[in-house]
Amino acid sequence: MRLRSLPATLAIVFGGCAIASFCHGAEDADATQGFKPLFSDAALKDWRQCGPGRFIVTNGVATGEGGMGLWWYAGRQFTNFVLRGEFVQEQEIADSGVFLRFPDPKADPWNAVHQGHEMDIGDPLPKDQTWRTGSIYPFKASTEASTKSLGLWNEYEITCVGQNYSVRMNGKLVLEWTDPKQRTRSGFIGLQNFNDGKTVRHRNVRIKELP
C-alpha cells in the first residue's frame, strides 16, 4: 500500500524528498509515565536522513522508501532508556530495523550497523535466526517474532540499561541479552529504510530515559 492523497496542510521534507503532511493525532497516552514523543512537530525537525532513500511522514506515520538508509533522531543521545513504537509490514519479510546507541553517523548509514545495535524487523521464520523480528542482529536471536498478520500494527518495547537489552513484541518478552563487550554507553536512535521494494511503516515512537 503506497501513499495516496495527501492533506494540503503542513508540509515537511526529509532527505531532500517530496513530503506529506503531518498532524498530531491523539495526545500521547504515555506522557504521564514520562515518555517523550519523537514524532511530534517539535521532535520531527531533529530527524535526519543519512544515506540513500527517504522517509515520508503523513498523519504521524513514517514510511521508509529506498535505501539502505538511516533516518535518525539527532536531537540528543540517550544512555539508559525504554523505547516504544509501532510498525506495520505491508508485505512478507518487508525489512526495517530500530537502531540503538550508535555514534553520529556522519554520511555513512552503516555506522549505525557497525557501531550500534539493531532490533531487526523482517522475517518471522528466517534461516539465520538473528534475522528474526525482535532479534538484536547479529548477536542474539529472539525466541519468536510474536508479530501479527501482515497489514496489522505491532507494538514493541526495547529496554536498554547498561549492557542489558530486552525486547517485548506485542506485550510478550521475546529477547533478553547482555552484551559481553559493551559497557554503558550513550548514542543516537534511528530507523532503517531498506531497498527491497517492500514497505514498512512506523508510528508512535516515544522514549523514556532511565537512571
Short mmCIF file of N, CA and C in Angstrom, two decimals, residues 35-142:
data_model
loop_
_atom_site.label_atom_id
_atom_site.label_comp_id
_atom_site.label_asym_id
_atom_site.label_seq_id
_atom_site.Cartn_x
_atom_site.Cartn_y
_atom_site.Cartn_z
N PHE A 35 7.23 9.44 29.08
CA PHE A 35 7.70 9.17 27.73
C PHE A 35 7.64 10.45 26.88
N LYS A 36 8.68 10.65 26.08
CA LYS A 36 8.76 11.79 25.18
C LYS A 36 8.42 11.33 23.77
N PRO A 37 7.41 11.91 23.13
CA PRO A 37 7.09 11.51 21.75
C PRO A 37 8.14 12.05 20.78
N LEU A 38 8.59 11.21 19.87
CA LEU A 38 9.63 11.60 18.92
C LEU A 38 9.08 11.89 17.53
N PHE A 39 7.76 11.77 17.36
CA PHE A 39 7.14 12.13 16.09
C PHE A 39 6.25 13.37 16.24
N SER A 40 6.44 14.14 17.29
CA SER A 40 5.70 15.39 17.44
C SER A 40 6.29 16.43 16.50
N ASP A 41 5.59 17.56 16.31
CA ASP A 41 6.12 18.64 15.48
C ASP A 41 7.49 19.08 15.96
N ALA A 42 7.61 19.26 17.28
CA ALA A 42 8.87 19.75 17.84
C ALA A 42 10.00 18.77 17.61
N ALA A 43 9.72 17.46 17.72
CA ALA A 43 10.76 16.46 17.59
C ALA A 43 11.11 16.16 16.14
N LEU A 44 10.15 16.23 15.23
CA LEU A 44 10.39 15.87 13.84
C LEU A 44 11.45 16.73 13.17
N LYS A 45 11.58 17.97 13.62
CA LYS A 45 12.59 18.84 13.00
C LYS A 45 14.01 18.37 13.28
N ASP A 46 14.18 17.47 14.27
CA ASP A 46 15.51 16.97 14.63
C ASP A 46 15.84 15.62 13.99
N TRP A 47 14.97 15.10 13.15
CA TRP A 47 15.27 13.85 12.43
C TRP A 47 16.05 14.17 11.16
N ARG A 48 17.02 13.29 10.84
CA ARG A 48 17.88 13.48 9.67
C ARG A 48 17.93 12.19 8.86
N GLN A 49 18.02 12.33 7.55
CA GLN A 49 18.23 11.17 6.68
C GLN A 49 19.71 11.05 6.37
N CYS A 50 20.24 9.84 6.53
CA CYS A 50 21.63 9.54 6.22
C CYS A 50 21.65 8.41 5.20
N GLY A 51 22.32 8.61 4.07
CA GLY A 51 22.36 7.57 3.06
C GLY A 51 21.18 7.65 2.12
N PRO A 52 21.06 6.69 1.20
CA PRO A 52 20.04 6.74 0.15
C PRO A 52 18.64 6.48 0.68
N GLY A 53 17.67 6.84 -0.12
CA GLY A 53 16.27 6.64 0.23
C GLY A 53 15.72 7.79 1.05
N ARG A 54 14.59 7.55 1.67
CA ARG A 54 13.92 8.62 2.42
C ARG A 54 12.85 8.03 3.32
N PHE A 55 12.36 8.85 4.23
CA PHE A 55 11.15 8.58 5.00
C PHE A 55 10.15 9.68 4.70
N ILE A 56 8.92 9.29 4.45
CA ILE A 56 7.82 10.23 4.26
C ILE A 56 6.90 10.12 5.48
N VAL A 57 6.56 11.25 6.07
CA VAL A 57 5.71 11.26 7.26
C VAL A 57 4.37 11.90 6.91
N THR A 58 3.30 11.19 7.15
CA THR A 58 1.96 11.74 6.96
C THR A 58 1.06 11.26 8.08
N ASN A 59 0.38 12.20 8.71
CA ASN A 59 -0.53 11.89 9.81
C ASN A 59 0.14 11.05 10.90
N GLY A 60 1.41 11.36 11.19
CA GLY A 60 2.12 10.68 12.26
C GLY A 60 2.70 9.34 11.89
N VAL A 61 2.61 8.93 10.62
CA VAL A 61 3.13 7.64 10.18
C VAL A 61 4.32 7.88 9.25
N ALA A 62 5.47 7.26 9.58
CA ALA A 62 6.69 7.41 8.79
C ALA A 62 6.87 6.17 7.91
N THR A 63 6.98 6.38 6.60
CA THR A 63 7.11 5.29 5.64
C THR A 63 8.49 5.36 4.99
N GLY A 64 9.26 4.26 5.11
CA GLY A 64 10.58 4.21 4.52
C GLY A 64 10.52 3.80 3.06
N GLU A 65 11.36 4.44 2.24
CA GLU A 65 11.46 4.10 0.82
C GLU A 65 12.93 4.07 0.43
N GLY A 66 13.31 3.12 -0.42
CA GLY A 66 14.68 3.05 -0.90
C GLY A 66 15.66 2.68 0.20
N GLY A 67 16.94 2.85 -0.07
CA GLY A 67 17.94 2.56 0.95
C GLY A 67 19.10 1.78 0.35
N MET A 68 20.05 1.18 1.19
CA MET A 68 19.87 1.11 2.63
C MET A 68 20.26 2.45 3.27
N GLY A 69 19.29 3.04 3.98
CA GLY A 69 19.50 4.32 4.59
C GLY A 69 19.12 4.30 6.06
N LEU A 70 19.41 5.39 6.70
CA LEU A 70 19.18 5.55 8.14
C LEU A 70 18.49 6.88 8.38
N TRP A 71 17.36 6.83 9.03
CA TRP A 71 16.66 8.04 9.46
C TRP A 71 16.85 8.11 10.97
N TRP A 72 17.54 9.15 11.45
CA TRP A 72 17.95 9.15 12.85
C TRP A 72 17.57 10.43 13.56
N TYR A 73 17.32 10.26 14.88
CA TYR A 73 16.94 11.39 15.71
C TYR A 73 18.21 12.05 16.23
N ALA A 74 18.51 13.24 15.70
CA ALA A 74 19.75 13.93 16.03
C ALA A 74 19.59 14.90 17.19
N GLY A 75 18.41 14.93 17.80
CA GLY A 75 18.14 15.90 18.86
C GLY A 75 19.01 15.72 20.08
N ARG A 76 19.36 14.46 20.39
CA ARG A 76 20.22 14.18 21.54
C ARG A 76 20.56 12.70 21.57
N GLN A 77 21.57 12.37 22.36
CA GLN A 77 21.93 10.98 22.59
C GLN A 77 21.24 10.48 23.86
N PHE A 78 21.10 9.15 23.94
CA PHE A 78 20.45 8.52 25.09
C PHE A 78 21.35 7.41 25.64
N THR A 79 21.26 7.20 26.96
CA THR A 79 22.09 6.19 27.61
C THR A 79 21.22 5.01 28.04
N ASN A 80 20.53 5.14 29.15
CA ASN A 80 19.60 4.10 29.61
C ASN A 80 18.18 4.58 29.32
N PHE A 81 17.35 3.70 28.73
CA PHE A 81 16.04 4.17 28.29
C PHE A 81 15.12 2.99 27.97
N VAL A 82 13.84 3.33 27.87
CA VAL A 82 12.82 2.45 27.29
C VAL A 82 12.31 3.14 26.03
N LEU A 83 12.35 2.42 24.92
CA LEU A 83 11.88 2.93 23.64
C LEU A 83 10.67 2.14 23.20
N ARG A 84 9.58 2.83 22.94
CA ARG A 84 8.36 2.19 22.46
C ARG A 84 7.99 2.72 21.09
N GLY A 85 7.38 1.87 20.31
CA GLY A 85 6.92 2.28 18.99
C GLY A 85 6.04 1.22 18.37
N GLU A 86 5.57 1.51 17.17
CA GLU A 86 4.72 0.58 16.43
C GLU A 86 5.19 0.51 14.98
N PHE A 87 5.05 -0.65 14.36
CA PHE A 87 5.38 -0.80 12.95
C PHE A 87 4.38 -1.73 12.29
N VAL A 88 4.28 -1.59 10.96
CA VAL A 88 3.44 -2.49 10.17
C VAL A 88 4.22 -2.87 8.92
N GLN A 89 4.19 -4.16 8.58
CA GLN A 89 4.78 -4.67 7.34
C GLN A 89 3.65 -4.90 6.35
N GLU A 90 3.78 -4.30 5.16
CA GLU A 90 2.74 -4.42 4.17
C GLU A 90 2.87 -5.68 3.32
N GLN A 91 4.09 -6.26 3.26
CA GLN A 91 4.34 -7.49 2.51
C GLN A 91 5.17 -8.43 3.37
N GLU A 92 5.22 -9.70 2.98
CA GLU A 92 6.02 -10.66 3.71
C GLU A 92 7.49 -10.26 3.70
N ILE A 93 8.12 -10.37 4.85
CA ILE A 93 9.55 -10.12 5.04
C ILE A 93 9.94 -8.70 4.61
N ALA A 94 9.02 -7.75 4.67
CA ALA A 94 9.38 -6.35 4.46
C ALA A 94 10.38 -5.95 5.54
N ASP A 95 11.49 -5.33 5.15
CA ASP A 95 12.66 -5.18 6.02
C ASP A 95 12.79 -3.76 6.56
N SER A 96 13.09 -3.68 7.85
CA SER A 96 13.42 -2.42 8.50
C SER A 96 14.17 -2.78 9.78
N GLY A 97 14.38 -1.81 10.63
CA GLY A 97 15.05 -2.07 11.89
C GLY A 97 15.03 -0.83 12.76
N VAL A 98 15.27 -1.03 14.05
CA VAL A 98 15.37 0.06 15.01
C VAL A 98 16.80 0.05 15.53
N PHE A 99 17.54 1.14 15.28
CA PHE A 99 18.94 1.22 15.69
C PHE A 99 19.07 1.90 17.04
N LEU A 100 20.01 1.41 17.84
CA LEU A 100 20.17 1.84 19.22
C LEU A 100 21.61 2.23 19.51
N ARG A 101 21.80 3.35 20.21
CA ARG A 101 23.08 3.72 20.80
C ARG A 101 24.25 3.75 19.80
N PHE A 102 24.06 4.36 18.66
CA PHE A 102 25.15 4.48 17.70
C PHE A 102 25.69 5.92 17.72
N PRO A 103 26.95 6.12 17.33
CA PRO A 103 27.52 7.47 17.29
C PRO A 103 27.00 8.25 16.09
N ASP A 104 27.35 9.52 16.02
CA ASP A 104 26.98 10.36 14.88
C ASP A 104 27.39 9.64 13.60
N PRO A 105 26.43 9.31 12.72
CA PRO A 105 26.76 8.52 11.53
C PRO A 105 27.46 9.32 10.45
N LYS A 106 27.54 10.64 10.59
CA LYS A 106 28.10 11.49 9.53
C LYS A 106 27.32 11.21 8.25
N ALA A 107 28.02 10.76 7.20
CA ALA A 107 27.34 10.49 5.92
C ALA A 107 27.20 9.01 5.64
N ASP A 108 27.49 8.17 6.62
CA ASP A 108 27.53 6.72 6.38
C ASP A 108 26.48 6.00 7.23
N PRO A 109 25.37 5.52 6.64
CA PRO A 109 24.34 4.83 7.43
C PRO A 109 24.84 3.52 8.03
N TRP A 110 25.91 2.95 7.49
CA TRP A 110 26.43 1.69 8.03
C TRP A 110 27.11 1.88 9.38
N ASN A 111 27.38 3.13 9.78
CA ASN A 111 27.93 3.36 11.12
C ASN A 111 26.98 2.87 12.19
N ALA A 112 25.67 3.01 11.94
CA ALA A 112 24.69 2.53 12.91
C ALA A 112 24.69 1.01 13.00
N VAL A 113 24.97 0.34 11.87
CA VAL A 113 25.04 -1.12 11.85
C VAL A 113 26.27 -1.61 12.59
N HIS A 114 27.42 -0.99 12.32
CA HIS A 114 28.69 -1.50 12.82
C HIS A 114 29.03 -1.00 14.23
N GLN A 115 28.48 0.16 14.63
CA GLN A 115 28.86 0.74 15.91
C GLN A 115 27.71 0.85 16.90
N GLY A 116 26.53 0.45 16.49
CA GLY A 116 25.39 0.42 17.39
C GLY A 116 24.79 -0.96 17.44
N HIS A 117 23.54 -1.07 17.87
CA HIS A 117 22.81 -2.33 17.85
C HIS A 117 21.49 -2.12 17.12
N GLU A 118 20.99 -3.19 16.49
CA GLU A 118 19.76 -3.11 15.71
C GLU A 118 18.75 -4.16 16.18
N MET A 119 17.54 -3.69 16.51
CA MET A 119 16.43 -4.63 16.67
C MET A 119 15.84 -4.84 15.28
N ASP A 120 15.92 -6.08 14.82
CA ASP A 120 15.54 -6.38 13.44
C ASP A 120 14.03 -6.42 13.27
N ILE A 121 13.58 -5.92 12.13
CA ILE A 121 12.21 -6.07 11.67
C ILE A 121 12.29 -6.71 10.30
N GLY A 122 11.77 -7.93 10.15
CA GLY A 122 11.91 -8.61 8.88
C GLY A 122 11.14 -9.91 8.82
N ASP A 123 11.88 -11.01 9.00
CA ASP A 123 11.35 -12.36 8.75
C ASP A 123 10.96 -13.03 10.06
N PRO A 124 9.74 -13.56 10.19
CA PRO A 124 9.38 -14.28 11.41
C PRO A 124 10.00 -15.67 11.49
N LEU A 125 10.41 -16.24 10.34
CA LEU A 125 10.94 -17.61 10.31
C LEU A 125 12.17 -17.69 9.40
N PRO A 126 13.25 -16.99 9.73
CA PRO A 126 14.42 -16.97 8.85
C PRO A 126 15.33 -18.18 9.06
N LYS A 127 16.20 -18.44 8.08
CA LYS A 127 17.21 -19.47 8.27
C LYS A 127 18.22 -19.04 9.32
N ASP A 128 18.68 -17.80 9.23
CA ASP A 128 19.53 -17.22 10.27
C ASP A 128 18.60 -16.60 11.31
N GLN A 129 18.54 -17.19 12.49
CA GLN A 129 17.54 -16.78 13.48
C GLN A 129 17.76 -15.35 13.99
N THR A 130 18.99 -14.81 13.83
CA THR A 130 19.20 -13.43 14.27
C THR A 130 18.58 -12.43 13.30
N TRP A 131 18.03 -12.92 12.16
CA TRP A 131 17.25 -12.06 11.27
C TRP A 131 15.78 -12.02 11.68
N ARG A 132 15.40 -12.83 12.65
CA ARG A 132 14.00 -12.88 13.05
C ARG A 132 13.61 -11.55 13.70
N THR A 133 12.42 -11.09 13.41
CA THR A 133 11.91 -9.87 14.03
C THR A 133 12.01 -9.96 15.55
N GLY A 134 12.52 -8.89 16.15
CA GLY A 134 12.71 -8.84 17.59
C GLY A 134 14.10 -9.20 18.05
N SER A 135 14.94 -9.70 17.12
CA SER A 135 16.32 -10.05 17.44
C SER A 135 17.20 -8.80 17.52
N ILE A 136 18.32 -8.92 18.23
CA ILE A 136 19.38 -7.93 18.16
C ILE A 136 20.39 -8.48 17.17
N TYR A 137 20.30 -8.03 15.93
CA TYR A 137 21.11 -8.57 14.84
C TYR A 137 22.55 -8.06 14.92
N PRO A 138 23.57 -8.93 14.71
CA PRO A 138 23.53 -10.38 14.50
C PRO A 138 23.88 -11.15 15.76
N PHE A 139 23.64 -10.56 16.93
CA PHE A 139 24.19 -11.08 18.18
C PHE A 139 23.28 -12.05 18.93
N LYS A 140 21.98 -11.77 18.95
CA LYS A 140 21.09 -12.57 19.78
C LYS A 140 19.74 -12.70 19.09
N ALA A 141 19.30 -13.94 18.90
CA ALA A 141 18.01 -14.19 18.26
C ALA A 141 16.87 -14.05 19.26
N SER A 142 15.76 -13.53 18.80
CA SER A 142 14.56 -13.52 19.63
C SER A 142 14.02 -14.94 19.74
#
